[in-house]
Short mmCIF file of C-alpha atoms and ligand atoms in Angstrom, two decimals:
data_model
loop_
_atom_site.label_atom_id
_atom_site.label_comp_id
_atom_site.label_asym_id
_atom_site.label_seq_id
_atom_site.Cartn_x
_atom_site.Cartn_y
_atom_site.Cartn_z
CA UNK A 23 -57.25 -20.92 -33.65
CA UNK A 24 -55.14 -18.02 -32.33
CA UNK A 25 -51.36 -17.70 -32.11
CA UNK A 26 -50.36 -17.30 -28.46
CA UNK A 27 -46.57 -17.65 -28.72
CA UNK A 28 -43.80 -17.35 -31.36
CA UNK A 29 -40.43 -18.43 -29.97
CA UNK A 30 -37.07 -18.39 -31.78
CA UNK A 31 -34.77 -21.29 -30.90
CA UNK A 32 -31.08 -20.96 -31.84
CA UNK A 33 -28.98 -24.09 -31.57
CA UNK A 34 -25.62 -25.23 -32.93
CA UNK A 35 -25.26 -29.06 -32.82
CA UNK A 36 -23.28 -29.76 -35.99
CA UNK A 37 -23.78 -26.14 -37.17
CA UNK A 38 -25.93 -23.08 -36.35
CA UNK A 39 -29.69 -23.40 -36.91
CA UNK A 40 -32.51 -20.91 -36.32
CA UNK A 41 -35.97 -22.37 -35.74
CA UNK A 42 -39.28 -20.61 -35.15
CA UNK A 43 -41.81 -22.40 -32.93
CA UNK A 44 -45.39 -21.09 -33.07
CA UNK A 45 -47.92 -22.18 -30.43
CA UNK A 46 -51.71 -21.83 -30.71
CA UNK A 47 -54.42 -21.43 -28.06
CA UNK A 48 -55.48 -25.01 -28.84
CA UNK A 49 -52.03 -26.29 -27.87
CA UNK A 50 -50.88 -27.08 -31.42
CA UNK A 51 -47.31 -26.10 -32.27
CA UNK A 52 -45.58 -25.61 -35.62
CA UNK A 53 -41.93 -25.33 -36.63
CA UNK A 54 -40.26 -23.22 -39.31
CA UNK A 55 -36.64 -23.06 -40.45
CA UNK A 56 -35.05 -19.58 -40.52
CA UNK A 57 -31.40 -20.55 -40.93
CA UNK A 58 -29.31 -18.16 -43.03
CA UNK A 59 -25.75 -19.49 -43.15
CA UNK A 60 -23.32 -16.91 -41.74
CA UNK A 61 -26.03 -14.30 -41.00
CA UNK A 62 -28.20 -16.28 -38.56
CA UNK A 63 -28.43 -13.60 -35.87
CA UNK A 64 -29.82 -11.06 -38.34
CA UNK A 65 -32.81 -13.33 -38.89
CA UNK A 66 -33.13 -13.99 -35.15
CA UNK A 67 -33.51 -10.26 -34.57
CA UNK A 68 -35.87 -9.82 -37.52
CA UNK A 69 -38.09 -12.54 -36.09
CA UNK A 70 -37.88 -11.66 -32.38
CA UNK A 71 -38.01 -7.88 -32.74
CA UNK A 72 -40.23 -7.32 -35.79
CA UNK A 73 -42.29 -10.43 -36.60
CA UNK A 74 -43.11 -12.43 -33.45
CA UNK A 75 -44.89 -9.52 -31.71
CA UNK A 76 -47.11 -9.05 -34.79
CA UNK A 77 -48.13 -12.72 -34.81
CA UNK A 78 -49.64 -12.88 -31.32
CA UNK A 79 -53.42 -13.01 -31.55
CA UNK A 80 -53.48 -13.70 -35.33
CA UNK A 81 -55.56 -16.57 -36.71
CA UNK A 82 -53.06 -19.40 -37.28
CA UNK A 83 -55.21 -20.85 -40.07
CA UNK A 84 -54.71 -17.77 -42.31
CA UNK A 85 -51.41 -18.78 -43.92
CA UNK A 86 -51.64 -16.77 -47.16
CA UNK A 87 -52.98 -13.67 -45.40
CA UNK A 88 -50.18 -13.84 -42.82
CA UNK A 89 -47.59 -14.25 -45.59
CA UNK A 90 -48.92 -11.27 -47.55
CA UNK A 91 -49.23 -9.20 -44.35
CA UNK A 92 -45.58 -9.85 -43.38
CA UNK A 93 -44.33 -9.32 -46.97
CA UNK A 94 -46.22 -6.09 -47.68
CA UNK A 95 -46.49 -4.46 -44.25
CA UNK A 96 -42.70 -4.56 -43.85
CA UNK A 97 -42.45 -2.16 -46.82
CA UNK A 98 -38.82 -3.17 -47.52
CA UNK A 99 -39.34 -6.23 -49.66
CA UNK A 100 -37.35 -9.30 -50.62
CA UNK A 101 -33.80 -10.13 -49.51
CA UNK A 102 -32.50 -13.22 -47.69
CA UNK A 103 -33.08 -12.00 -44.12
CA UNK A 104 -36.68 -10.90 -44.67
CA UNK A 105 -37.59 -13.98 -46.70
CA UNK A 106 -35.97 -16.43 -44.26
CA UNK A 107 -38.05 -14.89 -41.46
CA UNK A 108 -41.27 -15.04 -43.49
CA UNK A 109 -40.37 -18.58 -44.57
CA UNK A 110 -40.20 -19.75 -40.96
CA UNK A 111 -43.66 -18.34 -40.21
CA UNK A 112 -45.10 -19.90 -43.37
CA UNK A 113 -43.62 -23.34 -42.66
CA UNK A 114 -44.79 -23.25 -39.02
CA UNK A 115 -48.35 -22.36 -40.04
CA UNK A 116 -48.45 -25.18 -42.61
CA UNK A 117 -47.12 -27.52 -39.90
CA UNK A 118 -49.96 -26.42 -37.61
CA UNK A 119 -52.57 -26.72 -40.37
CA UNK A 120 -51.43 -30.27 -41.08
CA UNK A 121 -51.62 -31.18 -37.41
CA UNK A 122 -55.09 -29.63 -37.13
CA UNK A 123 -56.23 -31.61 -40.19
CA UNK A 124 -54.35 -34.71 -39.02
CA UNK A 125 -52.67 -34.92 -42.44
CA UNK A 126 -49.07 -34.59 -43.69
CA UNK A 127 -48.58 -31.25 -45.48
CA UNK A 128 -48.18 -32.91 -48.89
CA UNK A 129 -51.80 -34.10 -48.63
CA UNK A 130 -52.89 -30.49 -48.14
CA UNK A 131 -50.94 -29.59 -51.30
CA UNK A 132 -52.86 -32.07 -53.44
CA UNK A 133 -51.47 -35.43 -52.40
CA UNK A 134 -48.52 -37.46 -53.69
CA UNK A 135 -47.60 -37.25 -57.38
CA UNK A 136 -44.92 -39.99 -56.99
CA UNK A 137 -43.81 -42.72 -54.64
CA UNK A 138 -40.58 -41.03 -53.57
CA UNK A 139 -38.15 -38.19 -54.29
CA UNK A 140 -34.98 -39.02 -56.21
CA UNK A 141 -32.14 -37.64 -54.07
CA UNK A 142 -28.57 -36.71 -54.90
CA UNK A 143 -25.57 -36.72 -52.56
CA UNK A 144 -22.25 -34.86 -52.51
CA UNK A 145 -19.25 -36.91 -53.62
CA UNK A 146 -15.90 -35.14 -53.61
CA UNK A 147 -12.17 -35.74 -53.58
CA UNK A 148 -8.90 -33.90 -53.96
CA UNK A 149 -7.73 -36.72 -56.26
CA UNK A 150 -9.45 -39.13 -58.64
CA UNK A 151 -8.98 -42.17 -56.31
CA UNK A 152 -10.46 -40.20 -53.40
CA UNK A 153 -13.31 -39.01 -55.61
CA UNK A 154 -14.04 -42.52 -56.85
CA UNK A 155 -14.09 -43.79 -53.24
CA UNK A 156 -16.53 -41.03 -52.32
CA UNK A 157 -18.82 -41.88 -55.25
CA UNK A 158 -18.80 -45.56 -54.27
CA UNK A 159 -19.53 -44.65 -50.64
CA UNK A 160 -22.58 -42.66 -51.71
CA UNK A 161 -23.75 -45.48 -53.98
CA UNK A 162 -23.44 -47.87 -51.02
CA UNK A 163 -25.65 -45.47 -49.03
CA UNK A 164 -28.26 -45.92 -51.76
CA UNK A 165 -27.81 -42.73 -53.76
CA UNK A 166 -28.78 -43.11 -57.41
CA UNK A 167 -27.58 -39.59 -58.36
CA UNK A 168 -24.26 -38.04 -57.41
CA UNK A 169 -22.87 -34.51 -57.35
CA UNK A 170 -19.18 -34.47 -58.26
CA UNK A 171 -16.80 -31.79 -56.91
CA UNK A 172 -13.01 -32.04 -56.96
CA UNK A 173 -9.85 -30.16 -56.14
CA UNK A 174 -8.15 -28.19 -58.89
CA UNK A 175 -4.39 -28.53 -59.48
CA UNK A 176 -2.57 -25.51 -58.08
CA UNK A 177 -5.41 -24.41 -55.81
CA UNK A 178 -4.95 -24.86 -52.07
CA UNK A 179 -8.59 -25.22 -50.98
CA UNK A 180 -11.82 -25.21 -52.92
CA UNK A 181 -15.58 -25.24 -52.41
CA UNK A 182 -17.32 -28.54 -52.13
CA UNK A 183 -14.52 -30.80 -50.98
CA UNK A 184 -15.88 -32.41 -47.83
CA UNK A 185 -13.70 -31.72 -44.84
CA UNK A 186 -12.94 -35.06 -43.26
CA UNK A 187 -14.07 -35.44 -39.67
CA UNK A 188 -11.35 -35.28 -37.03
CA UNK A 189 -13.62 -36.72 -34.34
CA UNK A 190 -14.40 -39.97 -36.18
CA UNK A 191 -18.12 -39.26 -36.22
CA UNK A 192 -19.78 -39.10 -39.63
CA UNK A 193 -18.58 -35.68 -40.72
CA UNK A 194 -21.27 -33.16 -41.45
CA UNK A 195 -19.68 -31.35 -44.38
CA UNK A 196 -20.50 -27.74 -43.85
CA UNK A 197 -18.88 -24.94 -45.83
CA UNK A 198 -19.18 -22.49 -42.94
CA UNK A 199 -16.35 -22.61 -40.42
CA UNK A 200 -16.67 -21.54 -36.81
CA UNK A 201 -14.62 -18.44 -36.11
CA UNK A 202 -14.90 -14.66 -36.05
CA UNK A 203 -13.63 -14.13 -39.60
CA UNK A 204 -14.33 -15.85 -42.93
CA UNK A 205 -11.60 -18.18 -44.18
CA UNK A 206 -9.93 -17.02 -47.39
CA UNK A 207 -9.65 -19.49 -50.26
CA UNK A 208 -7.95 -19.15 -53.63
CA UNK A 209 -9.39 -19.52 -57.11
CA UNK A 210 -8.36 -19.65 -60.74
CA UNK A 211 -11.05 -20.15 -63.35
CA UNK A 212 -8.75 -21.15 -66.23
CA UNK A 213 -7.20 -23.96 -64.17
CA UNK A 214 -10.71 -25.10 -63.23
CA UNK A 215 -11.96 -25.01 -66.84
CA UNK A 216 -9.01 -27.07 -68.04
CA UNK A 217 -9.29 -29.61 -65.24
CA UNK A 218 -13.00 -30.33 -64.88
CA UNK A 219 -13.65 -32.08 -68.23
CA UNK A 220 -10.81 -34.51 -67.47
CA UNK A 221 -12.50 -35.35 -64.16
CA UNK A 222 -15.85 -36.14 -65.77
CA UNK A 223 -14.17 -38.14 -68.52
CA UNK A 224 -12.50 -40.27 -65.82
CA UNK A 225 -15.74 -40.60 -63.81
CA UNK A 226 -17.74 -41.68 -66.87
CA UNK A 227 -14.99 -44.17 -67.76
CA UNK A 228 -15.05 -45.61 -64.22
CA UNK A 229 -18.80 -45.54 -63.52
CA UNK A 230 -20.38 -45.77 -66.97
CA UNK A 231 -22.84 -43.61 -68.94
CA UNK A 232 -26.02 -44.07 -66.88
CA UNK A 233 -25.25 -42.68 -63.41
CA UNK A 234 -26.83 -39.19 -63.14
CA UNK A 235 -23.96 -36.77 -62.41
CA UNK A 236 -24.33 -33.18 -61.22
CA UNK A 237 -21.79 -30.40 -60.73
CA UNK A 238 -21.92 -27.06 -58.91
CA UNK A 239 -20.01 -24.18 -60.48
CA UNK A 240 -20.86 -22.09 -57.44
CA UNK A 241 -21.26 -18.73 -59.21
CA UNK A 242 -17.60 -18.49 -60.29
CA UNK A 243 -17.60 -18.11 -64.04
CA UNK A 244 -18.35 -15.30 -66.47
CA UNK A 245 -21.15 -16.13 -68.91
CA UNK A 246 -18.75 -17.02 -71.73
CA UNK A 247 -16.65 -19.17 -69.37
CA UNK A 248 -19.86 -20.94 -68.25
CA UNK A 249 -20.78 -21.44 -71.91
CA UNK A 250 -17.36 -22.98 -72.56
CA UNK A 251 -17.66 -25.32 -69.55
CA UNK A 252 -21.20 -26.39 -70.42
CA UNK A 253 -20.07 -27.19 -73.96
CA UNK A 254 -16.96 -29.08 -72.80
CA UNK A 255 -19.08 -31.23 -70.45
CA UNK A 256 -21.67 -32.21 -73.08
CA UNK A 257 -19.91 -35.53 -73.88
CA UNK A 258 -20.36 -36.55 -70.22
CA UNK A 259 -24.15 -36.03 -70.19
CA UNK A 260 -24.56 -34.20 -66.86
CA UNK A 261 -27.90 -34.17 -65.09
CA UNK A 262 -27.16 -30.48 -64.45
CA UNK A 263 -24.50 -27.81 -64.18
CA UNK A 264 -25.44 -25.61 -61.21
CA UNK A 265 -24.84 -21.91 -60.56
CA UNK A 266 -22.61 -21.65 -63.62
CA UNK A 267 -22.53 -17.85 -63.38
CA UNK A 268 -23.80 -15.22 -60.89
CA UNK A 269 -27.46 -14.86 -61.84
CA UNK A 270 -28.38 -11.43 -60.54
CA UNK A 271 -28.04 -10.59 -64.22
CA UNK A 272 -30.57 -13.09 -65.50
CA UNK A 273 -29.82 -12.07 -69.10
CA UNK A 274 -26.34 -13.61 -68.73
CA UNK A 275 -27.93 -17.03 -69.07
CA UNK A 276 -29.05 -16.17 -72.62
CA UNK A 277 -25.38 -16.26 -73.69
CA UNK A 278 -24.75 -19.56 -71.86
CA UNK A 279 -27.88 -21.12 -73.38
CA UNK A 280 -26.78 -20.18 -76.91
CA UNK A 281 -23.66 -22.34 -76.58
CA UNK A 282 -24.56 -25.45 -74.65
CA UNK A 283 -27.24 -28.08 -74.14
CA UNK A 284 -25.93 -29.07 -70.71
CA UNK A 285 -28.96 -28.66 -68.38
CA UNK A 286 -28.69 -25.63 -66.06
CA UNK A 287 -29.82 -25.28 -62.43
CA UNK A 288 -29.87 -21.93 -60.62
CA UNK A 289 -31.48 -20.24 -57.65
CA UNK A 290 -30.25 -21.38 -54.24
CA UNK A 291 -29.47 -17.77 -53.30
CA UNK A 292 -32.70 -16.40 -54.76
CA UNK A 293 -35.48 -15.43 -52.39
CA UNK A 294 -38.54 -14.53 -54.46
CA UNK A 295 -40.25 -15.68 -57.63
CA UNK A 296 -39.20 -12.44 -59.31
CA UNK A 297 -35.59 -13.60 -59.17
CA UNK A 298 -36.63 -16.47 -61.47
CA UNK A 299 -38.97 -14.58 -63.77
CA UNK A 300 -36.84 -14.20 -66.91
CA UNK A 301 -34.95 -17.44 -66.28
CA UNK A 302 -38.18 -19.43 -66.36
CA UNK A 303 -40.12 -17.41 -68.96
CA UNK A 304 -37.24 -17.60 -71.45
CA UNK A 305 -36.42 -21.19 -70.47
CA UNK A 306 -32.87 -20.18 -69.57
CA UNK A 307 -32.74 -22.81 -66.83
CA UNK A 308 -33.99 -26.38 -66.48
CA UNK A 309 -34.17 -26.66 -62.67
CA UNK A 310 -35.32 -24.31 -59.89
CA UNK A 311 -32.78 -24.48 -57.06
CA UNK A 312 -34.79 -22.52 -54.48
CA UNK A 313 -34.98 -23.69 -50.87
CA UNK A 314 -38.12 -23.29 -48.75
CA UNK A 315 -36.03 -21.60 -46.05
CA UNK A 316 -34.59 -18.78 -48.17
CA UNK A 317 -37.56 -18.35 -50.47
CA UNK A 318 -40.37 -17.36 -48.12
CA UNK A 319 -41.49 -20.88 -47.25
CA UNK A 320 -43.81 -23.53 -48.65
CA UNK A 321 -46.40 -21.15 -50.13
CA UNK A 322 -44.08 -19.33 -52.60
CA UNK A 323 -42.15 -22.51 -53.37
CA UNK A 324 -45.38 -24.08 -54.63
CA UNK A 325 -46.21 -20.91 -56.57
CA UNK A 326 -42.86 -20.69 -58.36
CA UNK A 327 -43.10 -24.38 -59.32
CA UNK A 328 -46.58 -23.87 -60.77
CA UNK A 329 -45.13 -20.98 -62.83
CA UNK A 330 -42.17 -23.18 -63.83
CA UNK A 331 -44.51 -25.99 -64.91
CA UNK A 332 -45.80 -23.82 -67.77
CA UNK A 333 -42.25 -23.83 -69.23
CA UNK A 334 -41.34 -27.45 -68.44
CA UNK A 335 -38.87 -26.32 -65.76
CA UNK A 336 -38.51 -28.77 -62.87
CA UNK A 337 -37.57 -28.61 -59.21
CA UNK A 338 -34.09 -29.19 -57.81
CA UNK A 339 -34.60 -27.80 -54.31
CA UNK A 340 -31.50 -26.82 -52.33
CA UNK A 341 -30.83 -29.29 -49.50
CA UNK A 342 -27.40 -28.72 -47.89
CA UNK A 343 -26.74 -29.15 -44.18
CA UNK A 344 -27.42 -25.44 -43.64
CA UNK A 345 -31.07 -26.10 -44.45
CA UNK A 346 -32.35 -27.56 -41.19
CA UNK A 347 -34.32 -30.83 -41.05
CA UNK A 348 -37.45 -28.65 -40.75
CA UNK A 349 -36.66 -26.78 -43.97
CA UNK A 350 -35.68 -30.00 -45.71
CA UNK A 351 -38.95 -31.68 -44.70
CA UNK A 352 -40.94 -28.65 -45.88
CA UNK A 353 -39.54 -28.87 -49.39
CA UNK A 354 -39.95 -32.63 -49.48
CA UNK A 355 -43.70 -32.12 -48.97
CA UNK A 356 -43.76 -29.67 -51.88
CA UNK A 357 -41.60 -31.98 -54.03
CA UNK A 358 -43.90 -34.95 -53.41
CA UNK A 359 -47.02 -33.01 -54.38
CA UNK A 360 -45.97 -31.08 -57.51
CA UNK A 361 -45.97 -32.73 -60.94
CA UNK A 362 -42.77 -31.03 -62.15
CA UNK A 363 -40.43 -32.52 -59.55
CA UNK A 364 -36.82 -32.99 -60.73
CA UNK A 365 -34.49 -34.04 -57.93
CA UNK A 366 -33.84 -33.28 -54.23
CA UNK A 367 -30.43 -32.45 -52.79
CA UNK A 368 -29.74 -34.45 -49.63
CA UNK A 369 -26.42 -33.99 -47.83
CA UNK A 370 -27.53 -35.72 -44.60
CA UNK A 371 -27.22 -33.95 -41.24
CA UNK A 372 -24.91 -35.14 -38.46
CA UNK A 373 -25.86 -37.21 -35.41
CA UNK A 374 -26.06 -34.23 -33.02
CA UNK A 375 -28.42 -32.41 -35.38
CA UNK A 376 -30.59 -35.50 -35.72
CA UNK A 377 -30.82 -35.68 -31.90
CA UNK A 378 -32.09 -32.08 -31.76
CA UNK A 379 -34.59 -32.49 -34.61
CA UNK A 380 -36.68 -35.69 -34.52
CA UNK A 381 -37.53 -36.43 -38.14
CA UNK A 382 -40.04 -38.78 -39.74
CA UNK A 383 -38.74 -38.55 -43.30
CA UNK A 384 -37.06 -41.61 -44.80
CA UNK A 385 -34.25 -42.18 -47.31
CA UNK A 386 -34.66 -45.62 -48.90
CA UNK A 387 -32.95 -47.03 -51.98
CA UNK A 388 -32.07 -43.55 -53.18
CA UNK A 389 -35.50 -41.98 -52.64
CA UNK A 390 -36.66 -39.58 -49.93
CA UNK A 391 -40.17 -39.48 -48.51
CA UNK A 392 -41.44 -36.92 -45.96
CA UNK A 393 -43.48 -39.52 -44.09
CA UNK A 394 -47.17 -39.40 -43.13
CA UNK A 395 -47.10 -37.79 -39.72
CA UNK A 396 -49.49 -34.81 -39.47
CA UNK A 397 -47.82 -31.54 -40.45
CA UNK A 398 -44.17 -31.46 -41.52
CA UNK A 399 -43.20 -34.52 -39.47
CA UNK A 400 -40.32 -32.91 -37.56
CA UNK A 401 -40.22 -32.14 -33.83
CA UNK A 402 -37.64 -30.05 -31.97
CA UNK A 403 -36.19 -31.22 -28.66
CA UNK A 404 -35.75 -27.81 -27.02
CA UNK A 405 -33.74 -29.24 -24.12
CA UNK A 406 -31.34 -31.02 -26.49
CA UNK A 407 -31.14 -27.83 -28.55
CA UNK A 408 -30.15 -25.95 -25.41
CA UNK A 409 -27.03 -28.05 -25.12
CA UNK A 410 -25.55 -26.37 -28.22
CA UNK A 411 -25.34 -22.58 -27.97
CA UNK A 412 -24.77 -20.46 -31.08
CA UNK A 413 -21.18 -20.12 -32.28
CA UNK A 414 -20.26 -17.49 -34.85
CA UNK A 415 -19.39 -19.17 -38.16
CA UNK A 416 -18.86 -17.77 -41.63
CA UNK A 417 -18.73 -19.15 -45.12
CA UNK A 418 -15.33 -18.78 -46.76
CA UNK A 419 -14.63 -16.22 -49.46
CA UNK A 420 -12.02 -16.33 -52.17
CA UNK A 421 -9.51 -14.19 -53.98
CA UNK A 422 -7.80 -14.52 -57.35
CA UNK A 423 -4.00 -14.73 -57.65
CA UNK A 424 -3.76 -10.93 -57.92
CA UNK A 425 -5.73 -10.51 -54.70
CA UNK A 426 -9.06 -9.56 -56.24
CA UNK A 427 -12.07 -10.79 -54.26
CA UNK A 428 -14.02 -13.28 -56.41
CA UNK A 429 -17.39 -15.05 -56.21
CA UNK A 430 -17.22 -17.95 -53.75
C1 CS2 B 21 -24.07 -25.54 -52.21
C2 CS2 B 21 -24.35 -25.16 -50.80
O1 CS2 B 21 -25.37 -27.45 -51.79
C3 CS2 B 21 -25.04 -26.61 -52.65
O2 CS2 B 21 -25.45 -26.60 -53.81
O3 CS2 B 21 -24.13 -24.45 -53.10
O4 CS2 B 21 -23.73 -26.10 -49.96
C4 CS2 B 21 -23.87 -23.78 -50.39
O5 CS2 B 21 -22.47 -23.70 -50.51
C5 CS2 B 21 -24.29 -23.55 -48.95
O6 CS2 B 21 -25.68 -23.75 -48.85
C6 CS2 B 21 -23.97 -22.14 -48.53
O7 CS2 B 21 -24.48 -21.92 -47.23
MG1 MG B 22 -25.03 -24.94 -54.93
#
């Protein structure tokens, strides 16, 4: 089965998405997500100019060989652009293999290890009443696990507070904002560290001790600040504290781990297994936050989870709205098959996105399931996609009170 075409489709329904569509000489097609929030066009060029031409004529059934060829022949390894491009090829070839075998991809990965994937949603609010309303809204949608993000007194705008829709349609909270320059936000860690424990105390008082609660620190603390926060949140029994400190320096998590038993999740901005090596080997984290789209696809996601299984580290795959329905489906198939599944992030895409990407996955009573259609179970309506041309959009960045650029 030979590859005869590799087309890159850029569309921007509720946000920008980059999708690779591979076609074989037997008429089978496969989709892969290559969306890199704020740097989409870099991946478009990497795919169109340096990957697609090399795919034509290759055997579509040779997924691992194609992955290794693209990873090693490029010489310059790793990085989000390279790995998003390779991820799209990998996902598309798994999609094709599933269609050729007439099986959903999770069956090719060893079959289901559970009935469904526990999902968590994003509750947020600039005040406790607004936060409580948001938690209740997510519980009414069926979520059994909730991520909690709030405003911080004295800060004008902050990551993770869902922008309310102005059009009345279900808003598709998306940190990136359309425009030619990133929006600037403010930040103050000490205000945040003082405020957050009071929020979780109030949430536990309102919603009880059982509801799994998650929080995303979004890379903003030093290791000792992260240690302090993890310790201060212990009475509220979080499911996880995410991205508590920038993790390029994996050793930083040794200090955090010495001070707190709050479970730690890291890795949404990682793009190869090597980024996780010390974190897993030294059990410095409890959950792997990788996403198929930024991590080289399904193949390496399965590999890193098999490595993690040796250290009782579980999955917590990244599932925001800037992972397309194709990328989300891909990691659902991995999550269903592996034994060491933890939880799946599920922000829910907007109506326009769902019209562009026809999906077969389901969200029922708090659990996701990729469905049993052959392949990944997602199809792309190219005509509908054509209605939404790319619009430049950037994630915000932030500065401290003295003007210093900080980690957003
Ligand atoms: C966040 C993401 O979902 C999360 O855990 O960290 O929404 C992140 O801000 C975006 O993916 C950035 O593009
Ligand atoms: Mg995050």
